[in-house]
Amino acid sequence: MMGKLKVYADRMSQPSRAVLIFCRFNGIDFEEIKVDISKRHHLSPEFREVNPLQKVPAIVHGSFNLSESHAILVYLASAFPGIADHWYPSDLYRRAKIISVMDWHHSNLRHGAVNYVINTVLGPATGRPLNPKAAAEAEKVLLSSLSKLEDIWLNGDGHFLLGVSQPSIADLSMVCELMQLEVLDEKDRSRILSPYKKVLQWIEDTRTATNPHFEEVHNILYKAKKKFEQQRSRVAETGTEPSNKMGGHSKM
Amino acid sequence: MMGKLKVYADRMSQPSRAVLIFCRFNGIDFEEIKVDISKRHHLSPEFREVNPLQKVPAIVHGSFNLSESHAILVYLASAFPGIADHWYPSDLYRRAKIISVMDWHHSNLRHGAVNYVINTVLGPATGRPLNPKAAAEAEKVLLSSLSKLEDIWLNGDGHFLLGVSQPSIADLSMVCELMQLEVLDEKDRSRILSPYKKVLQWIEDTRTATNPHFEEVHNILYKAKKKFEQQRSRVAETGTEPSNKMGGHSKM
């Protein structure tokens, strides 16, 4: 008996959302334990026992603990019975390709998206200064990653990465990453994403394939989006800088 | 029949070295095809057919092609018969931990080490300006990663990551990453590495466990180290900046 799976997550973190959606969609019996990064709960002694790296998501399954969202998704797809094969195919070649795109993700799409959002919206919203130079560098990485997604990884007949017709853990991870762009100013978001028609369709297809869980888990992000929109329109009306309405150090 | 494995690699790239050492140590019958990054061969139309992402290492095995060194190592450990289980354990929990440390690697050890070396030695040596601010930021990531290696990942009784007694593909990947610090000024290398006694021992243990292949594949790096040392002593004697002795755009 392993005991009930515990998932330590902050829904404002995109890798946390990917793990939560996977568990819910696949009917895994689990307990969600909120680790509020904006309140620095990830730095608490209690959470350090769960994950000495002090990052979310992390899981505890019986006496086994694990961090890093990709490793967690692979573990869940392998450890729980009845998970459909398309999430993490047993076929050697298909599995290798999914590992490849997930490895690529780290220094490309994730690196670009996280640093762009931090240096445009989240930094200023949490009291750190705007960093236009870092934002410009991150945007270059993000655009290059989107172009490779469009031309290479989504180059196939299917709706999902590597040209297949059903989503894998790679689709879930990477679409959740892109969802954080929701908090950007709509002009920025549209400028960045609109040239990539396949990427836009892929986001919709992954959302549809995993609903209602996708929307429910992303609800917190839509609320944050509204707050940032209100802040921006207040700045536009009054010409004053936004105060810290999000509280503490938020991490996307 | 898959045909003979082809490994496209530049031995100056640390993920290339990890794949080459793995193939040689495990007696895999393969052909090494040099893709000279300093001569921009990775941007050639021929190599684009092999890997549209234009990065080394990449493999072709029959009609199957694959990029990203971690995905390649997992594939090789699974596709070839007779590879000892410790390289990529079949046990669910040990395998999950190895995937976790390899995922952690991307945005931590690799991010810090690559950017530190580029912004101290390789940039100036290839005609790009020295960037002390970027070097200082990279050093912070590198030192934090080394400290987590020492205190968390190497915290166990064994000689290797996760406290085991025989190396996995994670050890090989991450030790090859750290080996690039050989090209630094000895003062810098010692300042960075010497506080981390377990890390230093782990590098030696991984070297010993995979020799003579480890040393043979790293030979190109030791030659580069000598060239950089000569350049530095020439600068110290004459006070002039080194010219580009490494040729073109070298990539570590």
mmCIF file of C-alpha atoms in Angstrom, chain B:
data_model
loop_
_atom_site.group_PDB
_atom_site.id
_atom_site.type_symbol
_atom_site.label_atom_id
_atom_site.label_comp_id
_atom_site.label_asym_id
_atom_site.label_seq_id
_atom_site.Cartn_x
_atom_site.Cartn_y
_atom_site.Cartn_z
ATOM 1 C CA MET B 1 17.851 -4.403 -39.370
ATOM 2 C CA MET B 2 18.363 -0.874 -38.115
ATOM 3 C CA GLY B 3 21.730 -0.268 -39.761
ATOM 4 C CA LYS B 4 24.754 1.010 -37.890
ATOM 5 C CA LEU B 5 24.125 3.787 -35.390
ATOM 6 C CA LYS B 6 25.438 7.190 -36.484
ATOM 7 C CA VAL B 7 26.376 9.698 -33.783
ATOM 8 C CA TYR B 8 26.741 13.311 -34.956
ATOM 9 C CA ALA B 9 28.944 15.041 -32.432
ATOM 10 C CA ASP B 10 31.486 17.747 -31.713
ATOM 11 C CA ARG B 11 33.786 16.657 -28.890
ATOM 12 C CA MET B 12 34.043 20.290 -27.768
ATOM 13 C CA SER B 13 30.332 20.010 -26.805
ATOM 14 C CA GLN B 14 29.830 18.380 -23.436
ATOM 15 C CA PRO B 15 26.537 16.604 -24.263
ATOM 16 C CA SER B 16 28.289 15.162 -27.348
ATOM 17 C CA ARG B 17 31.056 13.809 -25.131
ATOM 18 C CA ALA B 18 28.545 12.150 -22.782
ATOM 19 C CA VAL B 19 26.909 10.277 -25.678
ATOM 20 C CA LEU B 20 30.266 9.225 -27.181
ATOM 21 C CA ILE B 21 31.603 7.928 -23.857
ATOM 22 C CA PHE B 22 28.361 6.001 -23.267
ATOM 23 C CA CYS B 23 28.526 4.325 -26.696
ATOM 24 C CA ARG B 24 32.222 3.438 -26.377
ATOM 25 C CA PHE B 25 32.007 2.193 -22.799
ATOM 26 C CA ASN B 26 29.022 -0.020 -23.616
ATOM 27 C CA GLY B 27 30.545 -1.496 -26.749
ATOM 28 C CA ILE B 28 27.853 -0.094 -29.037
ATOM 29 C CA ASP B 29 28.846 -0.439 -32.690
ATOM 30 C CA PHE B 30 28.581 3.126 -34.002
ATOM 31 C CA GLU B 31 30.045 5.623 -36.411
ATOM 32 C CA GLU B 32 31.099 9.029 -35.054
ATOM 33 C CA ILE B 33 30.435 11.828 -37.505
ATOM 34 C CA LYS B 34 32.156 15.080 -36.617
ATOM 35 C CA VAL B 35 30.025 18.220 -36.840
ATOM 36 C CA ASP B 36 32.542 21.032 -36.317
ATOM 37 C CA ILE B 37 30.657 23.842 -34.627
ATOM 38 C CA SER B 38 33.640 26.198 -34.889
ATOM 39 C CA LYS B 39 33.294 25.805 -38.688
ATOM 40 C CA ARG B 40 29.495 26.180 -38.446
ATOM 41 C CA HIS B 41 28.912 22.699 -39.857
ATOM 42 C CA HIS B 42 25.854 22.377 -37.612
ATOM 43 C CA LEU B 43 24.184 25.013 -39.802
ATOM 44 C CA SER B 44 24.790 23.098 -43.060
ATOM 45 C CA PRO B 45 21.822 21.858 -45.157
ATOM 46 C CA GLU B 46 23.146 18.279 -44.764
ATOM 47 C CA PHE B 47 23.043 18.433 -40.979
ATOM 48 C CA ARG B 48 19.656 20.134 -41.060
ATOM 49 C CA GLU B 49 18.325 16.911 -42.592
ATOM 50 C CA VAL B 50 19.700 14.998 -39.588
ATOM 51 C CA ASN B 51 18.528 17.470 -36.967
ATOM 52 C CA PRO B 52 16.301 20.404 -37.953
ATOM 53 C CA LEU B 53 17.137 22.003 -34.576
ATOM 54 C CA GLN B 54 20.771 22.281 -35.789
ATOM 55 C CA LYS B 55 22.300 21.120 -32.509
ATOM 56 C CA VAL B 56 24.722 18.366 -31.553
ATOM 57 C CA PRO B 57 24.603 15.639 -30.473
ATOM 58 C CA ALA B 58 22.096 13.916 -32.749
ATOM 59 C CA ILE B 59 21.769 10.300 -33.811
ATOM 60 C CA VAL B 60 20.454 8.423 -36.800
ATOM 61 C CA HIS B 61 19.559 4.780 -36.275
ATOM 62 C CA GLY B 62 18.073 3.304 -39.430
ATOM 63 C CA SER B 63 15.221 5.625 -40.354
ATOM 64 C CA PHE B 64 14.968 6.979 -36.799
ATOM 65 C CA ASN B 65 16.616 10.261 -35.858
ATOM 66 C CA LEU B 66 16.812 11.851 -32.437
ATOM 67 C CA SER B 67 18.303 14.912 -30.761
ATOM 68 C CA GLU B 68 18.838 16.090 -27.160
ATOM 69 C CA SER B 69 21.529 14.202 -25.275
ATOM 70 C CA HIS B 70 19.341 12.978 -22.410
ATOM 71 C CA ALA B 71 16.745 11.564 -24.805
ATOM 72 C CA ILE B 72 19.568 9.931 -26.798
ATOM 73 C CA LEU B 73 21.098 8.351 -23.675
ATOM 74 C CA VAL B 74 17.702 6.985 -22.584
ATOM 75 C CA TYR B 75 17.083 5.626 -26.092
ATOM 76 C CA LEU B 76 20.502 3.953 -26.336
ATOM 77 C CA ALA B 77 20.174 2.396 -22.868
ATOM 78 C CA SER B 78 16.767 0.977 -23.903
ATOM 79 C CA ALA B 79 17.350 0.053 -27.564
ATOM 80 C CA PHE B 80 20.677 -1.798 -27.334
ATOM 81 C CA PRO B 81 20.846 -5.187 -25.635
ATOM 82 C CA GLY B 82 23.207 -5.895 -22.775
ATOM 83 C CA ILE B 83 23.533 -2.374 -21.331
ATOM 84 C CA ALA B 84 23.941 -2.777 -17.559
ATOM 85 C CA ASP B 85 20.821 -1.776 -15.625
ATOM 86 C CA HIS B 86 22.612 0.842 -13.483
ATOM 87 C CA TRP B 87 22.896 3.218 -16.455
ATOM 88 C CA TYR B 88 19.102 3.658 -16.616
ATOM 89 C CA PRO B 89 17.479 1.432 -13.987
ATOM 90 C CA SER B 90 14.307 -0.429 -14.873
ATOM 91 C CA ASP B 91 13.075 0.020 -11.289
ATOM 92 C CA LEU B 92 10.263 2.588 -11.365
ATOM 93 C CA TYR B 93 11.467 4.622 -8.390
ATOM 94 C CA ARG B 94 15.173 4.696 -9.230
ATOM 95 C CA ARG B 95 14.353 5.597 -12.818
ATOM 96 C CA ALA B 96 12.029 8.429 -11.707
ATOM 97 C CA LYS B 97 14.800 9.905 -9.526
ATOM 98 C CA ILE B 98 17.277 9.792 -12.410
ATOM 99 C CA ILE B 99 14.799 11.571 -14.685
ATOM 100 C CA SER B 100 14.284 14.133 -11.913
ATOM 101 C CA VAL B 101 17.976 14.987 -11.550
ATOM 102 C CA MET B 102 18.391 15.163 -15.338
ATOM 103 C CA ASP B 103 15.422 17.553 -15.588
ATOM 104 C CA TRP B 104 16.864 19.681 -12.781
ATOM 105 C CA HIS B 105 20.189 19.837 -14.641
ATOM 106 C CA HIS B 106 18.908 21.948 -17.583
ATOM 107 C CA SER B 107 18.048 25.195 -15.798
ATOM 108 C CA ASN B 108 20.640 24.802 -13.045
ATOM 109 C CA LEU B 109 24.055 23.176 -13.549
ATOM 110 C CA ARG B 110 24.020 23.401 -17.343
ATOM 111 C CA HIS B 111 22.628 26.946 -17.419
ATOM 112 C CA GLY B 112 25.248 28.149 -14.921
ATOM 113 C CA ALA B 113 28.260 26.304 -16.338
ATOM 114 C CA VAL B 114 27.661 27.104 -20.020
ATOM 115 C CA ASN B 115 27.004 30.780 -19.426
ATOM 116 C CA TYR B 116 29.949 31.178 -17.062
ATOM 117 C CA VAL B 117 32.419 29.607 -19.497
ATOM 118 C CA ILE B 118 31.057 31.537 -22.486
ATOM 119 C CA ASN B 119 31.205 34.852 -20.652
ATOM 120 C CA THR B 120 34.720 34.379 -19.279
ATOM 121 C CA VAL B 121 36.864 32.250 -21.610
ATOM 122 C CA LEU B 122 35.067 31.206 -24.769
ATOM 123 C CA GLY B 123 33.472 34.543 -25.630
ATOM 124 C CA PRO B 124 36.709 36.555 -25.559
ATOM 125 C CA ALA B 125 38.625 33.703 -27.233
ATOM 126 C CA THR B 126 36.231 33.773 -30.163
ATOM 127 C CA GLY B 127 36.241 37.530 -30.573
ATOM 128 C CA ARG B 128 33.111 38.361 -28.581
ATOM 129 C CA PRO B 129 33.473 40.969 -25.833
ATOM 130 C CA LEU B 130 33.976 39.920 -22.221
ATOM 131 C CA ASN B 131 30.715 40.206 -20.275
ATOM 132 C CA PRO B 132 31.519 40.434 -16.542
ATOM 133 C CA LYS B 133 27.882 41.087 -15.542
ATOM 134 C CA ALA B 134 26.602 37.991 -17.364
ATOM 135 C CA ALA B 135 29.553 36.018 -15.960
ATOM 136 C CA ALA B 136 28.691 37.101 -12.412
ATOM 137 C CA GLU B 137 25.033 36.098 -12.884
ATOM 138 C CA ALA B 138 26.057 32.733 -14.353
ATOM 139 C CA GLU B 139 28.480 32.155 -11.477
ATOM 140 C CA LYS B 140 25.639 32.607 -8.989
ATOM 141 C CA VAL B 141 23.575 29.916 -10.767
ATOM 142 C CA LEU B 142 26.638 27.661 -11.023
ATOM 143 C CA LEU B 143 27.562 27.973 -7.333
ATOM 144 C CA SER B 144 23.975 27.407 -6.228
ATOM 145 C CA SER B 145 23.829 24.297 -8.453
ATOM 146 C CA LEU B 146 27.129 22.966 -7.073
ATOM 147 C CA SER B 147 25.874 23.468 -3.555
ATOM 148 C CA LYS B 148 22.664 21.513 -4.324
ATOM 149 C CA LEU B 149 24.734 18.763 -5.953
ATOM 150 C CA GLU B 150 26.929 18.552 -2.850
ATOM 151 C CA ASP B 151 24.143 18.708 -0.251
ATOM 152 C CA ILE B 152 21.205 17.007 -1.970
ATOM 153 C CA TRP B 153 21.995 14.972 -5.074
ATOM 154 C CA LEU B 154 25.309 13.546 -3.816
ATOM 155 C CA ASN B 155 24.028 13.115 -0.286
ATOM 156 C CA GLY B 156 24.358 9.358 0.179
ATOM 157 C CA ASP B 157 26.768 6.554 0.854
ATOM 158 C CA GLY B 158 27.508 5.618 -2.756
ATOM 159 C CA HIS B 159 29.939 7.265 -5.121
ATOM 160 C CA PHE B 160 27.332 8.523 -7.549
ATOM 161 C CA LEU B 161 24.194 10.678 -7.773
ATOM 162 C CA LEU B 162 21.316 9.553 -5.539
ATOM 163 C CA GLY B 163 23.715 7.623 -3.338
ATOM 164 C CA VAL B 164 24.236 4.587 -5.543
ATOM 165 C CA SER B 165 27.417 2.623 -6.178
ATOM 166 C CA GLN B 166 27.441 2.573 -9.978
ATOM 167 C CA PRO B 167 27.043 5.446 -12.455
ATOM 168 C CA SER B 168 23.861 6.292 -14.368
ATOM 169 C CA ILE B 169 23.392 8.362 -17.515
ATOM 170 C CA ALA B 170 22.762 11.323 -15.176
ATOM 171 C CA ASP B 171 26.287 11.061 -13.723
ATOM 172 C CA LEU B 172 27.796 10.924 -17.186
ATOM 173 C CA SER B 173 25.810 13.907 -18.453
ATOM 174 C CA MET B 174 26.495 16.129 -15.475
ATOM 175 C CA VAL B 175 30.172 15.271 -15.004
ATOM 176 C CA CYS B 176 30.796 15.983 -18.712
ATOM 177 C CA GLU B 177 29.106 19.349 -18.144
ATOM 178 C CA LEU B 178 31.436 20.180 -15.261
ATOM 179 C CA MET B 179 34.502 19.080 -17.228
ATOM 180 C CA GLN B 180 34.189 22.178 -19.409
ATOM 181 C CA LEU B 181 35.430 24.188 -16.407
ATOM 182 C CA GLU B 182 38.876 22.782 -17.342
ATOM 183 C CA VAL B 183 39.280 25.631 -19.843
ATOM 184 C CA LEU B 184 38.976 28.306 -17.133
ATOM 185 C CA ASP B 185 41.887 30.091 -15.556
ATOM 186 C CA GLU B 186 43.077 27.709 -12.810
ATOM 187 C CA LYS B 187 42.397 30.341 -10.137
ATOM 188 C CA ASP B 188 38.766 30.640 -11.240
ATOM 189 C CA ARG B 189 38.301 26.885 -11.550
ATOM 190 C CA SER B 190 39.720 26.277 -8.087
ATOM 191 C CA ARG B 191 37.707 29.113 -6.516
ATOM 192 C CA ILE B 192 34.486 27.678 -7.976
ATOM 193 C CA LEU B 193 35.011 23.938 -7.469
ATOM 194 C CA SER B 194 37.295 23.492 -4.455
ATOM 195 C CA PRO B 195 34.635 24.085 -1.748
ATOM 196 C CA TYR B 196 32.653 21.119 -3.093
ATOM 197 C CA LYS B 197 34.616 18.069 -1.965
ATOM 198 C CA LYS B 198 31.942 15.520 -2.849
ATOM 199 C CA VAL B 199 31.557 17.030 -6.312
ATOM 200 C CA LEU B 200 35.329 16.812 -6.897
ATOM 201 C CA GLN B 201 35.399 13.175 -5.750
ATOM 202 C CA TRP B 202 32.363 12.404 -7.922
ATOM 203 C CA ILE B 203 34.109 13.769 -11.013
ATOM 204 C CA GLU B 204 37.088 11.473 -10.265
ATOM 205 C CA ASP B 205 34.822 8.480 -9.601
ATOM 206 C CA THR B 206 32.935 8.958 -12.859
ATOM 207 C CA ARG B 207 36.199 9.387 -14.750
ATOM 208 C CA THR B 208 37.603 6.181 -13.227
ATOM 209 C CA ALA B 209 34.388 4.233 -13.826
ATOM 210 C CA THR B 210 34.352 5.067 -17.541
ATOM 211 C CA ASN B 211 38.047 5.116 -18.435
ATOM 212 C CA PRO B 212 39.874 4.874 -20.788
ATOM 213 C CA HIS B 213 36.971 6.238 -22.826
ATOM 214 C CA PHE B 214 36.421 9.231 -20.557
ATOM 215 C CA GLU B 215 39.974 10.494 -20.987
ATOM 216 C CA GLU B 216 40.171 9.701 -24.688
ATOM 217 C CA VAL B 217 36.982 11.605 -25.488
ATOM 218 C CA HIS B 218 38.046 14.534 -23.271
ATOM 219 C CA ASN B 219 41.485 14.784 -24.890
ATOM 220 C CA ILE B 220 40.314 17.616 -27.168
ATOM 221 C CA LEU B 221 39.335 19.615 -24.068
ATOM 222 C CA TYR B 222 42.754 19.180 -22.460
ATOM 223 C CA LYS B 223 44.341 20.481 -25.675
ATOM 224 C CA ALA B 224 42.010 23.492 -25.629
ATOM 225 C CA LYS B 225 42.908 24.057 -21.975
ATOM 226 C CA LYS B 226 46.614 24.257 -22.923
ATOM 227 C CA LYS B 227 45.911 26.728 -25.723
ATOM 228 C CA PHE B 228 43.955 28.992 -23.387
ATOM 229 C CA GLU B 229 46.735 28.752 -20.771
ATOM 230 C CA GLN B 230 49.322 29.770 -23.372
ATOM 231 C CA GLN B 231 47.141 32.688 -24.474
ATOM 232 C CA ARG B 232 46.772 33.849 -20.880
ATOM 233 C CA SER B 233 50.506 33.677 -20.141
ATOM 234 C CA ARG B 234 51.214 35.527 -23.410
ATOM 235 C CA VAL B 235 48.801 38.270 -22.306
ATOM 236 C CA ALA B 236 50.470 38.350 -18.876
ATOM 237 C CA GLU B 237 53.915 38.729 -20.494
ATOM 238 C CA THR B 238 53.126 41.208 -23.251
ATOM 239 C CA GLY B 239 50.025 42.933 -21.952
ATOM 240 C CA THR B 240 48.237 42.382 -25.286
ATOM 241 C CA GLU B 241 44.837 40.831 -25.741
ATOM 242 C CA PRO B 242 44.780 37.331 -27.179
ATOM 243 C CA SER B 243 43.908 37.002 -30.829
ATOM 244 C CA ASN B 244 41.365 34.418 -31.901
ATOM 245 C CA LYS B 245 43.454 31.264 -31.723
ATOM 246 C CA MET B 246 40.521 28.885 -31.473
ATOM 247 C CA GLY B 247 39.043 29.904 -34.826
ATOM 248 C CA GLY B 248 35.414 30.745 -35.570
ATOM 249 C CA HIS B 249 32.542 30.307 -33.176
ATOM 250 C CA SER B 250 33.417 27.554 -30.760
ATOM 251 C CA LYS B 251 30.554 26.134 -28.740
ATOM 252 C CA MET B 252 30.978 24.406 -25.425
#
